[in-house]
Short mmCIF file of C-alpha atoms and ligand atoms in Angstrom, two decimals:
data_model
loop_
_atom_site.label_atom_id
_atom_site.label_comp_id
_atom_site.label_asym_id
_atom_site.label_seq_id
_atom_site.Cartn_x
_atom_site.Cartn_y
_atom_site.Cartn_z
CA MET U 1 0.00 0.00 0.00
CA ASP U 2 1.58 3.23 -1.17
CA TYR U 3 0.02 6.53 -0.16
CA ARG U 4 0.79 10.21 -0.75
CA ILE U 5 -0.48 13.17 1.24
CA GLY U 6 -0.93 16.57 -0.41
CA TYR U 7 -1.56 20.05 0.96
CA GLY U 8 -2.64 23.26 -0.76
CA GLU U 9 -3.98 26.66 0.16
CA ASP U 10 -5.39 29.72 -1.56
CA ALA U 11 -6.72 33.10 -0.47
CA HIS U 12 -8.37 36.11 -2.04
CA ARG U 13 -9.55 39.52 -1.00
CA LEU U 14 -13.34 39.90 -0.87
CA ALA U 15 -15.00 42.62 -2.92
CA PRO U 16 -18.60 43.77 -3.47
CA ASP U 17 -20.51 42.63 -6.55
CA ARG U 18 -18.28 39.65 -7.18
CA PRO U 19 -19.65 36.10 -7.35
CA LEU U 20 -18.74 33.78 -4.47
CA TRP U 21 -17.66 30.42 -5.89
CA LEU U 22 -16.78 27.59 -3.54
CA GLY U 23 -16.14 24.00 -4.53
CA GLY U 24 -17.58 24.65 -7.98
CA LEU U 25 -20.81 26.04 -6.54
CA ARG U 26 -21.98 29.65 -6.78
CA LEU U 27 -23.30 30.89 -3.43
CA GLU U 28 -25.51 33.84 -2.57
CA SER U 29 -23.30 36.53 -1.08
CA PRO U 30 -23.01 40.32 -1.26
CA ARG U 31 -19.27 39.86 -1.78
CA GLY U 32 -17.02 37.43 -3.59
CA ALA U 33 -13.36 36.88 -4.34
CA LEU U 34 -11.52 39.61 -6.18
CA ALA U 35 -9.66 37.61 -8.84
CA HIS U 36 -9.08 37.29 -12.58
CA SER U 37 -10.38 33.75 -12.29
CA ASP U 38 -13.70 32.80 -10.67
CA GLY U 39 -11.75 33.00 -7.37
CA ASP U 40 -12.82 29.57 -6.15
CA VAL U 41 -10.28 29.21 -3.32
CA LEU U 42 -11.46 25.71 -2.44
CA LEU U 43 -10.89 24.30 -5.93
CA HIS U 44 -7.59 26.16 -6.34
CA ALA U 45 -6.28 24.86 -3.01
CA LEU U 46 -7.54 21.39 -3.92
CA ALA U 47 -5.78 21.45 -7.29
CA ASP U 48 -2.55 22.51 -5.56
CA ALA U 49 -2.93 19.76 -2.95
CA LEU U 50 -3.36 17.13 -5.67
CA LEU U 51 -0.27 18.34 -7.53
CA ALA U 52 1.73 18.53 -4.29
CA ALA U 53 0.85 14.94 -3.41
CA LEU U 54 2.76 13.74 -6.47
CA ALA U 55 5.38 16.53 -6.26
CA LEU U 56 4.15 17.96 -9.56
CA GLY U 57 4.51 21.62 -8.57
CA ASP U 58 1.51 23.96 -8.36
CA ILE U 59 -1.24 25.36 -10.57
CA GLY U 60 0.59 28.65 -11.16
CA GLN U 61 3.17 26.64 -13.05
CA TYR U 62 0.63 25.10 -15.44
CA PHE U 63 -1.87 27.98 -15.60
CA PRO U 64 0.17 31.20 -15.19
CA PRO U 65 -2.27 34.05 -14.37
CA SER U 66 -0.14 36.27 -16.63
CA ASP U 67 -1.12 34.11 -19.63
CA PRO U 68 -4.39 35.48 -21.12
CA ARG U 69 -5.42 31.92 -22.11
CA TYR U 70 -5.72 30.99 -18.44
CA ARG U 71 -6.86 34.25 -16.89
CA ASP U 72 -10.56 33.42 -16.86
CA LEU U 73 -10.36 29.64 -16.91
CA ALA U 74 -13.11 28.17 -14.70
CA SER U 75 -11.72 26.48 -11.60
CA ALA U 76 -13.68 23.32 -12.43
CA GLU U 77 -11.77 23.18 -15.73
CA ILE U 78 -8.44 23.77 -13.96
CA LEU U 79 -9.26 20.90 -11.61
CA ALA U 80 -10.21 18.63 -14.54
CA GLN U 81 -6.89 19.37 -16.25
CA VAL U 82 -4.96 18.79 -13.02
CA LEU U 83 -6.70 15.43 -12.54
CA ALA U 84 -5.78 14.46 -16.10
CA ARG U 85 -2.15 15.46 -15.49
CA LEU U 86 -2.08 13.52 -12.23
CA ARG U 87 -3.43 10.37 -13.84
CA GLY U 88 -1.04 10.78 -16.77
CA SER U 89 1.83 10.77 -14.31
CA GLN U 90 0.63 7.96 -12.02
CA PRO U 91 -2.61 5.99 -11.64
CA VAL U 92 -4.10 7.04 -8.29
CA GLU U 93 -7.21 6.72 -6.19
CA ILE U 94 -8.32 9.78 -4.21
CA VAL U 95 -8.89 8.34 -0.73
CA ASN U 96 -10.31 11.52 0.81
CA ILE U 97 -9.95 15.26 1.04
CA ALA U 98 -10.22 17.41 4.17
CA ALA U 99 -10.59 21.17 3.84
CA THR U 100 -11.08 24.26 5.97
CA VAL U 101 -12.51 27.47 4.56
CA THR U 102 -12.01 30.62 6.60
CA LEU U 103 -14.62 33.30 5.94
CA ASP U 104 -16.38 35.66 8.35
CA ALA U 105 -19.64 35.91 6.33
CA PRO U 106 -21.86 34.54 4.97
CA LYS U 107 -22.36 31.37 6.99
CA LEU U 108 -21.26 28.37 4.96
CA GLY U 109 -22.62 25.64 7.24
CA PRO U 110 -26.01 25.53 5.49
CA HIS U 111 -24.20 24.82 2.19
CA ARG U 112 -21.84 22.13 3.53
CA ALA U 113 -23.61 19.18 1.87
CA ALA U 114 -24.09 20.97 -1.45
CA ILE U 115 -20.45 22.08 -1.63
CA ALA U 116 -19.23 18.60 -0.70
CA GLU U 117 -21.47 17.00 -3.33
CA ARG U 118 -20.32 19.33 -6.08
CA THR U 119 -16.63 18.97 -5.15
CA ALA U 120 -16.98 15.19 -4.94
CA ALA U 121 -18.67 15.11 -8.36
CA LEU U 122 -15.77 17.09 -9.87
CA LEU U 123 -13.35 14.56 -8.35
CA GLY U 124 -15.48 11.52 -9.22
CA ILE U 125 -15.59 10.37 -5.58
CA ASP U 126 -18.26 9.81 -2.93
CA PRO U 127 -19.28 12.99 -1.02
CA LYS U 128 -18.49 11.12 2.23
CA ARG U 129 -14.84 11.44 1.22
CA VAL U 130 -15.02 15.25 1.17
CA GLY U 131 -14.69 16.69 4.68
CA LEU U 132 -15.43 20.40 4.95
CA GLY U 133 -14.84 22.64 7.95
CA PHE U 134 -15.67 26.34 8.13
CA LYS U 135 -14.13 28.97 10.38
CA THR U 136 -14.47 32.68 10.86
CA SER U 137 -11.32 34.73 11.28
CA GLU U 138 -12.90 36.09 14.50
CA GLY U 139 -12.96 39.46 12.75
CA LEU U 140 -9.20 39.50 12.22
CA ALA U 141 -9.50 39.24 8.42
CA PRO U 142 -13.01 40.40 7.49
CA ASP U 143 -12.11 41.05 3.82
CA HIS U 144 -10.47 37.72 3.25
CA ILE U 145 -11.45 34.24 2.12
CA GLN U 146 -9.03 31.35 2.49
CA ALA U 147 -9.07 27.62 1.88
CA ARG U 148 -6.66 24.99 3.16
CA VAL U 149 -6.93 21.49 1.75
CA THR U 150 -5.28 18.15 2.42
CA VAL U 151 -5.69 15.13 0.16
CA LEU U 152 -4.73 11.52 0.53
CA LEU U 153 -3.91 9.57 -2.63
CA ARG U 154 -3.37 5.86 -2.96
CA LEU U 155 -0.99 4.87 -5.72
CA LEU U 156 -2.48 2.08 -7.83
O1 C5P X 201 -14.72 30.61 13.63
P1 C5P X 201 -15.65 30.05 14.64
O2 C5P X 201 -15.03 28.95 15.45
O3 C5P X 201 -16.23 31.10 15.52
O4 C5P X 201 -16.88 29.41 13.82
C1 C5P X 201 -17.90 28.78 14.54
C2 C5P X 201 -18.69 27.85 13.61
O5 C5P X 201 -19.42 28.60 12.64
C3 C5P X 201 -17.82 26.93 12.79
O6 C5P X 201 -17.55 25.76 13.49
C4 C5P X 201 -18.68 26.66 11.57
O7 C5P X 201 -19.51 25.55 11.79
C5 C5P X 201 -19.54 27.89 11.45
N1 C5P X 201 -19.14 28.77 10.32
C6 C5P X 201 -19.92 28.78 9.18
N2 C5P X 201 -19.63 29.64 8.16
C7 C5P X 201 -18.57 30.46 8.24
C8 C5P X 201 -17.74 30.42 9.37
C9 C5P X 201 -18.07 29.58 10.41
O8 C5P X 201 -20.90 28.06 9.07
N3 C5P X 201 -18.34 31.31 7.22
MG1 MG X 202 -14.06 29.61 17.38
#
């Protein structure tokens, strides 16, 4: 049995009149991530965690934000391309992912199941393998959204 752990994180500043995307789901919120991309910190951190698990670098290396081709690439598409790259390098099974999103508002708890289902669907795994925790910054970073993600891969 050969396993690999991966870790990734991503953060953005929050701004008014921006969509709030999380785990491939668009949530109702007066503010969203200020980003060239859709600003989905959960999927970006997840993509980085998957690459890190196989020591394949990070998404900035494959999708440089300076390259206009990638500037507005949907995070779900980035994740799909990362999964393809992973599997091209080594056949793997995603055992589980565990993530924490730090955001003062809105409350994410009511969306936990929906976010887990969408993220799991993008990964092709059971939603029970997607653990999501939510934290406020206790007011220390009210204009900030951050995701931290760990993944466990089993080499096949
Ligand atoms: O950060 P704090 O420990 O005060 O968060 C308390 C609880 O509020 C968390 O355990 C989580 O269940 C919930 N929460 C949430 N949405 C957020 C932040 C926290 O549902 N944006
Ligand atoms: Mg607390």
